[in-house]
Amino acid sequence: NAVAEILFGKINPSGRLPIVFPRTEDQLFKFENKELKVKYDHYHGYRWFDDKGLEPLFPFGFGLSYTTFSLSNATLVNNLRPGNPNFQVTFDLQNTGTVAGAEVAQVYLGLPASTGEPPRRLVGWQKVFLQPGALQHITVRVDQNDSSHPMGYWDVGSNSWQTAPGDYTVYLGNSSAMASLTVAGTLHVGP
């Protein structure tokens, strides 16, 4: 019964992919272990795909639904200061379809080029269930001191996490695909 309810739209599972599906086998990193005489296809995540400029078949965070959603009025609130090292992305999320369902709004951050990091990384998200036509004002908060180091990069010279000075671009969307992302604003760190 559960599968039939999903297939016929009685239930809207609203799931999201936690991985990237490559478009072709050529998008996999290939290497050969000459001692074992075995060839391996090595899988990489969404940040590697972004860094290499590859468009996967299904990006990280992608999901199908029996309804549609719109993200609008994205605003960046910068609270990056001593004692309150965070920023928020606020926006309106609306179910524009005819079926109830959930959307996972995702916030990505682009670090300054000087860090050598891939173009964007996931730093926050919010899953919201909405009835058809319903609109909700959402806030996703990102804390610079979180254990995931959302604004940091690993500095091998100092053997520690660092935050580089420069501009950080904040994106909002529903997957890691650049086509789904809009710029919510820019943060400036440092002098």
PDB file of C-alpha atoms in Angstrom:
ATOM      1  CA  ASN A   1       0.000   0.000   0.000  1.00  0.00           C
ATOM      2  CA  ALA A   2       2.796   2.438   0.855  1.00  0.00           C
ATOM      3  CA  VAL A   3       4.349   2.240  -2.631  1.00  0.00           C
ATOM      4  CA  ALA A   4       0.947   2.602  -4.307  1.00  0.00           C
ATOM      5  CA  GLU A   5       0.144   5.690  -2.209  1.00  0.00           C
ATOM      6  CA  ILE A   6       3.434   7.294  -3.299  1.00  0.00           C
ATOM      7  CA  LEU A   7       3.068   6.316  -6.978  1.00  0.00           C
ATOM      8  CA  PHE A   8      -0.484   7.659  -7.210  1.00  0.00           C
ATOM      9  CA  GLY A   9       0.272  10.871  -5.303  1.00  0.00           C
ATOM     10  CA  LYS A  10      -1.766  10.160  -2.182  1.00  0.00           C
ATOM     11  CA  ILE A  11       1.420  10.713  -0.144  1.00  0.00           C
ATOM     12  CA  ASN A  12       4.144  13.183  -1.122  1.00  0.00           C
ATOM     13  CA  PRO A  13       7.428  11.845   0.345  1.00  0.00           C
ATOM     14  CA  SER A  14       9.408  15.030  -0.445  1.00  0.00           C
ATOM     15  CA  GLY A  15      12.794  13.327  -0.071  1.00  0.00           C
ATOM     16  CA  ARG A  16      16.161  14.790  -1.119  1.00  0.00           C
ATOM     17  CA  LEU A  17      19.315  13.155  -2.482  1.00  0.00           C
ATOM     18  CA  PRO A  18      22.268  13.067  -0.057  1.00  0.00           C
ATOM     19  CA  ILE A  19      24.651  12.336  -2.949  1.00  0.00           C
ATOM     20  CA  VAL A  20      25.340  13.330  -6.566  1.00  0.00           C
ATOM     21  CA  PHE A  21      24.434  11.068  -9.486  1.00  0.00           C
ATOM     22  CA  PRO A  22      26.976  11.488 -12.320  1.00  0.00           C
ATOM     23  CA  ARG A  23      25.640  12.136 -15.809  1.00  0.00           C
ATOM     24  CA  THR A  24      28.161   9.725 -17.377  1.00  0.00           C
ATOM     25  CA  GLU A  25      30.805   7.270 -16.238  1.00  0.00           C
ATOM     26  CA  ASP A  26      33.406   9.740 -17.526  1.00  0.00           C
ATOM     27  CA  GLN A  27      32.497  12.053 -14.626  1.00  0.00           C
ATOM     28  CA  LEU A  28      33.960   9.568 -12.171  1.00  0.00           C
ATOM     29  CA  PHE A  29      37.576   9.848 -11.095  1.00  0.00           C
ATOM     30  CA  LYS A  30      39.374   6.759 -12.377  1.00  0.00           C
ATOM     31  CA  PHE A  31      42.540   5.246 -11.010  1.00  0.00           C
ATOM     32  CA  GLU A  32      44.298   1.916 -11.256  1.00  0.00           C
ATOM     33  CA  ASN A  33      45.893  -0.132  -8.502  1.00  0.00           C
ATOM     34  CA  LYS A  34      48.766  -1.672 -10.452  1.00  0.00           C
ATOM     35  CA  GLU A  35      49.671  -4.119  -7.675  1.00  0.00           C
ATOM     36  CA  LEU A  36      46.176  -5.616  -7.625  1.00  0.00           C
ATOM     37  CA  LYS A  37      45.617  -4.977 -11.353  1.00  0.00           C
ATOM     38  CA  VAL A  38      42.191  -3.552 -10.622  1.00  0.00           C
ATOM     39  CA  LYS A  39      40.595  -0.389 -12.003  1.00  0.00           C
ATOM     40  CA  TYR A  40      38.453   1.678  -9.686  1.00  0.00           C
ATOM     41  CA  ASP A  41      35.812   4.313 -10.274  1.00  0.00           C
ATOM     42  CA  HIS A  42      36.013   6.745  -7.398  1.00  0.00           C
ATOM     43  CA  TYR A  43      32.950   8.766  -6.460  1.00  0.00           C
ATOM     44  CA  HIS A  44      33.197  12.413  -5.457  1.00  0.00           C
ATOM     45  CA  GLY A  45      30.655  14.707  -3.815  1.00  0.00           C
ATOM     46  CA  TYR A  46      28.909  17.842  -5.026  1.00  0.00           C
ATOM     47  CA  ARG A  47      31.823  20.141  -4.102  1.00  0.00           C
ATOM     48  CA  TRP A  48      34.166  18.195  -6.406  1.00  0.00           C
ATOM     49  CA  PHE A  49      31.601  18.333  -9.251  1.00  0.00           C
ATOM     50  CA  ASP A  50      31.284  22.107  -8.754  1.00  0.00           C
ATOM     51  CA  ASP A  51      35.049  22.564  -8.607  1.00  0.00           C
ATOM     52  CA  LYS A  52      35.510  20.683 -11.883  1.00  0.00           C
ATOM     53  CA  GLY A  53      32.588  22.477 -13.572  1.00  0.00           C
ATOM     54  CA  LEU A  54      30.734  19.197 -14.190  1.00  0.00           C
ATOM     55  CA  GLU A  55      26.951  19.074 -14.455  1.00  0.00           C
ATOM     56  CA  PRO A  56      25.681  15.862 -12.842  1.00  0.00           C
ATOM     57  CA  LEU A  57      22.538  14.000 -13.827  1.00  0.00           C
ATOM     58  CA  PHE A  58      21.043  14.664 -10.380  1.00  0.00           C
ATOM     59  CA  PRO A  59      22.734  17.189  -8.050  1.00  0.00           C
ATOM     60  CA  PHE A  60      23.120  16.950  -4.295  1.00  0.00           C
ATOM     61  CA  GLY A  61      19.888  17.988  -2.577  1.00  0.00           C
ATOM     62  CA  PHE A  62      17.736  17.225  -5.642  1.00  0.00           C
ATOM     63  CA  GLY A  63      14.265  15.837  -5.048  1.00  0.00           C
ATOM     64  CA  LEU A  64      11.017  15.160  -6.845  1.00  0.00           C
ATOM     65  CA  SER A  65       7.604  16.193  -5.609  1.00  0.00           C
ATOM     66  CA  TYR A  66       3.976  16.134  -6.655  1.00  0.00           C
ATOM     67  CA  THR A  67       3.837  19.880  -6.061  1.00  0.00           C
ATOM     68  CA  THR A  68       5.932  22.968  -6.795  1.00  0.00           C
ATOM     69  CA  PHE A  69       7.467  25.623  -4.566  1.00  0.00           C
ATOM     70  CA  SER A  70       8.825  29.119  -4.935  1.00  0.00           C
ATOM     71  CA  LEU A  71      11.562  30.794  -2.911  1.00  0.00           C
ATOM     72  CA  SER A  72      11.358  34.595  -2.934  1.00  0.00           C
ATOM     73  CA  ASN A  73      12.362  37.770  -1.100  1.00  0.00           C
ATOM     74  CA  ALA A  74      15.718  36.387   0.044  1.00  0.00           C
ATOM     75  CA  THR A  75      17.484  38.725   2.456  1.00  0.00           C
ATOM     76  CA  LEU A  76      20.853  38.338   4.144  1.00  0.00           C
ATOM     77  CA  VAL A  77      21.180  39.561   7.740  1.00  0.00           C
ATOM     78  CA  ASN A  78      24.836  39.922   8.716  1.00  0.00           C
ATOM     79  CA  ASN A  79      25.504  39.559  12.458  1.00  0.00           C
ATOM     80  CA  LEU A  80      29.180  38.620  12.106  1.00  0.00           C
ATOM     81  CA  ARG A  81      30.759  40.387  15.047  1.00  0.00           C
ATOM     82  CA  PRO A  82      32.473  39.340  18.291  1.00  0.00           C
ATOM     83  CA  GLY A  83      29.989  37.688  20.621  1.00  0.00           C
ATOM     84  CA  ASN A  84      27.479  37.022  17.825  1.00  0.00           C
ATOM     85  CA  PRO A  85      29.287  35.296  14.930  1.00  0.00           C
ATOM     86  CA  ASN A  86      26.353  34.348  12.733  1.00  0.00           C
ATOM     87  CA  PHE A  87      24.304  35.362   9.757  1.00  0.00           C
ATOM     88  CA  GLN A  88      20.751  34.600   8.714  1.00  0.00           C
ATOM     89  CA  VAL A  89      19.056  34.145   5.391  1.00  0.00           C
ATOM     90  CA  THR A  90      15.369  35.036   5.491  1.00  0.00           C
ATOM     91  CA  PHE A  91      12.968  34.308   2.651  1.00  0.00           C
ATOM     92  CA  ASP A  92       9.411  33.413   1.745  1.00  0.00           C
ATOM     93  CA  LEU A  93       8.620  29.836   0.794  1.00  0.00           C
ATOM     94  CA  GLN A  94       5.328  29.118  -0.952  1.00  0.00           C
ATOM     95  CA  ASN A  95       3.698  25.899  -2.100  1.00  0.00           C
ATOM     96  CA  THR A  96       2.588  26.957  -5.588  1.00  0.00           C
ATOM     97  CA  GLY A  97       1.116  23.570  -6.489  1.00  0.00           C
ATOM     98  CA  THR A  98      -2.077  21.716  -5.728  1.00  0.00           C
ATOM     99  CA  VAL A  99      -0.729  19.040  -3.361  1.00  0.00           C
ATOM    100  CA  ALA A 100       0.636  19.345   0.179  1.00  0.00           C
ATOM    101  CA  GLY A 101       4.345  18.645   0.484  1.00  0.00           C
ATOM    102  CA  ALA A 102       7.675  19.616   1.959  1.00  0.00           C
ATOM    103  CA  GLU A 103      10.506  21.627   0.457  1.00  0.00           C
ATOM    104  CA  VAL A 104      14.087  21.690   1.708  1.00  0.00           C
ATOM    105  CA  ALA A 105      15.447  25.206   1.301  1.00  0.00           C
ATOM    106  CA  GLN A 106      19.244  25.089   1.211  1.00  0.00           C
ATOM    107  CA  VAL A 107      21.804  27.809   1.978  1.00  0.00           C
ATOM    108  CA  TYR A 108      25.216  27.569   0.309  1.00  0.00           C
ATOM    109  CA  LEU A 109      28.286  29.700   0.929  1.00  0.00           C
ATOM    110  CA  GLY A 110      31.022  30.601  -1.551  1.00  0.00           C
ATOM    111  CA  LEU A 111      34.359  31.250   0.177  1.00  0.00           C
ATOM    112  CA  PRO A 112      36.942  33.728  -1.157  1.00  0.00           C
ATOM    113  CA  ALA A 113      39.056  32.340  -4.014  1.00  0.00           C
ATOM    114  CA  SER A 114      42.190  32.743  -1.860  1.00  0.00           C
ATOM    115  CA  THR A 115      41.118  29.702   0.209  1.00  0.00           C
ATOM    116  CA  GLY A 116      41.372  27.326  -2.765  1.00  0.00           C
ATOM    117  CA  GLU A 117      38.033  25.791  -1.767  1.00  0.00           C
ATOM    118  CA  PRO A 118      35.394  24.579  -4.272  1.00  0.00           C
ATOM    119  CA  PRO A 119      32.873  27.232  -5.389  1.00  0.00           C
ATOM    120  CA  ARG A 120      30.122  26.537  -2.814  1.00  0.00           C
ATOM    121  CA  ARG A 121      29.383  24.533   0.300  1.00  0.00           C
ATOM    122  CA  LEU A 122      26.135  23.692   2.081  1.00  0.00           C
ATOM    123  CA  VAL A 123      25.991  25.612   5.378  1.00  0.00           C
ATOM    124  CA  GLY A 124      22.314  25.448   6.380  1.00  0.00           C
ATOM    125  CA  TRP A 125      18.889  24.171   5.426  1.00  0.00           C
ATOM    126  CA  GLN A 126      15.292  24.101   6.542  1.00  0.00           C
ATOM    127  CA  LYS A 127      12.650  21.499   5.645  1.00  0.00           C
ATOM    128  CA  VAL A 128       9.158  22.985   5.660  1.00  0.00           C
ATOM    129  CA  PHE A 129       5.820  21.231   5.074  1.00  0.00           C
ATOM    130  CA  LEU A 130       3.190  23.414   3.401  1.00  0.00           C
ATOM    131  CA  GLN A 131      -0.388  22.953   2.280  1.00  0.00           C
ATOM    132  CA  PRO A 132      -1.264  24.017  -1.303  1.00  0.00           C
ATOM    133  CA  GLY A 133      -1.045  27.800  -1.665  1.00  0.00           C
ATOM    134  CA  ALA A 134       0.436  28.292   1.811  1.00  0.00           C
ATOM    135  CA  LEU A 135       3.292  30.756   2.289  1.00  0.00           C
ATOM    136  CA  GLN A 136       5.713  30.828   5.215  1.00  0.00           C
ATOM    137  CA  HIS A 137       8.475  33.288   6.139  1.00  0.00           C
ATOM    138  CA  ILE A 138      11.617  31.258   6.938  1.00  0.00           C
ATOM    139  CA  THR A 139      14.936  32.042   8.603  1.00  0.00           C
ATOM    140  CA  VAL A 140      18.016  29.841   8.270  1.00  0.00           C
ATOM    141  CA  ARG A 141      20.721  30.757  10.780  1.00  0.00           C
ATOM    142  CA  VAL A 142      24.393  29.925  10.154  1.00  0.00           C
ATOM    143  CA  ASP A 143      26.838  30.123  13.069  1.00  0.00           C
ATOM    144  CA  GLN A 144      30.482  30.772  12.181  1.00  0.00           C
ATOM    145  CA  ASN A 145      31.568  28.799  15.273  1.00  0.00           C
ATOM    146  CA  ASP A 146      29.612  25.654  14.357  1.00  0.00           C
ATOM    147  CA  SER A 147      31.625  22.422  14.483  1.00  0.00           C
ATOM    148  CA  SER A 148      31.253  22.089  10.680  1.00  0.00           C
ATOM    149  CA  HIS A 149      33.317  25.310  10.230  1.00  0.00           C
ATOM    150  CA  PRO A 150      30.929  26.794   7.624  1.00  0.00           C
ATOM    151  CA  MET A 151      33.192  29.776   6.926  1.00  0.00           C
ATOM    152  CA  GLY A 152      36.481  28.019   7.498  1.00  0.00           C
ATOM    153  CA  TYR A 153      39.150  26.261   5.502  1.00  0.00           C
ATOM    154  CA  TRP A 154      41.896  23.962   6.750  1.00  0.00           C
ATOM    155  CA  ASP A 155      45.272  25.729   6.720  1.00  0.00           C
ATOM    156  CA  VAL A 156      48.019  23.114   6.472  1.00  0.00           C
ATOM    157  CA  GLY A 157      50.677  25.663   7.464  1.00  0.00           C
ATOM    158  CA  SER A 158      49.151  26.364  10.872  1.00  0.00           C
ATOM    159  CA  ASN A 159      47.424  22.962  11.129  1.00  0.00           C
ATOM    160  CA  SER A 160      44.169  24.691  12.072  1.00  0.00           C
ATOM    161  CA  TRP A 161      40.857  26.007  10.770  1.00  0.00           C
ATOM    162  CA  GLN A 162      41.074  29.574   9.487  1.00  0.00           C
ATOM    163  CA  THR A 163      38.617  32.172   8.230  1.00  0.00           C
ATOM    164  CA  ALA A 164      40.014  34.072   5.272  1.00  0.00           C
ATOM    165  CA  PRO A 165      39.444  37.783   4.810  1.00  0.00           C
ATOM    166  CA  GLY A 166      37.363  38.667   1.777  1.00  0.00           C
ATOM    167  CA  ASP A 167      33.884  38.384   0.319  1.00  0.00           C
ATOM    168  CA  TYR A 168      31.642  35.376   0.994  1.00  0.00           C
ATOM    169  CA  THR A 169      28.693  34.922  -1.373  1.00  0.00           C
ATOM    170  CA  VAL A 170      25.523  33.464   0.161  1.00  0.00           C
ATOM    171  CA  TYR A 171      23.186  31.452  -2.094  1.00  0.00           C
ATOM    172  CA  LEU A 172      19.658  30.113  -1.571  1.00  0.00           C
ATOM    173  CA  GLY A 173      18.084  27.256  -3.524  1.00  0.00           C
ATOM    174  CA  ASN A 174      16.706  23.729  -3.432  1.00  0.00           C
ATOM    175  CA  SER A 175      19.795  21.776  -4.575  1.00  0.00           C
ATOM    176  CA  SER A 176      23.505  22.276  -5.184  1.00  0.00           C
ATOM    177  CA  ALA A 177      22.881  22.898  -8.908  1.00  0.00           C
ATOM    178  CA  MET A 178      23.840  26.441  -9.836  1.00  0.00           C
ATOM    179  CA  ALA A 179      20.626  26.743 -11.878  1.00  0.00           C
ATOM    180  CA  SER A 180      18.563  26.329  -8.683  1.00  0.00           C
ATOM    181  CA  LEU A 181      20.525  28.921  -6.683  1.00  0.00           C
ATOM    182  CA  THR A 182      19.979  32.656  -6.287  1.00  0.00           C
ATOM    183  CA  VAL A 183      22.337  35.053  -4.550  1.00  0.00           C
ATOM    184  CA  ALA A 184      20.944  36.146  -1.181  1.00  0.00           C
ATOM    185  CA  GLY A 185      23.803  38.575  -0.539  1.00  0.00           C
ATOM    186  CA  THR A 186      27.507  38.956   0.236  1.00  0.00           C
ATOM    187  CA  LEU A 187      29.348  38.994   3.556  1.00  0.00           C
ATOM    188  CA  HIS A 188      32.661  40.766   3.983  1.00  0.00           C
ATOM    189  CA  VAL A 189      35.159  39.469   6.526  1.00  0.00           C
ATOM    190  CA  GLY A 190      38.331  41.252   7.556  1.00  0.00           C
ATOM    191  CA  PRO A 191      39.869  44.590   6.808  1.00  0.00           C
TER     192      PRO A 191
END
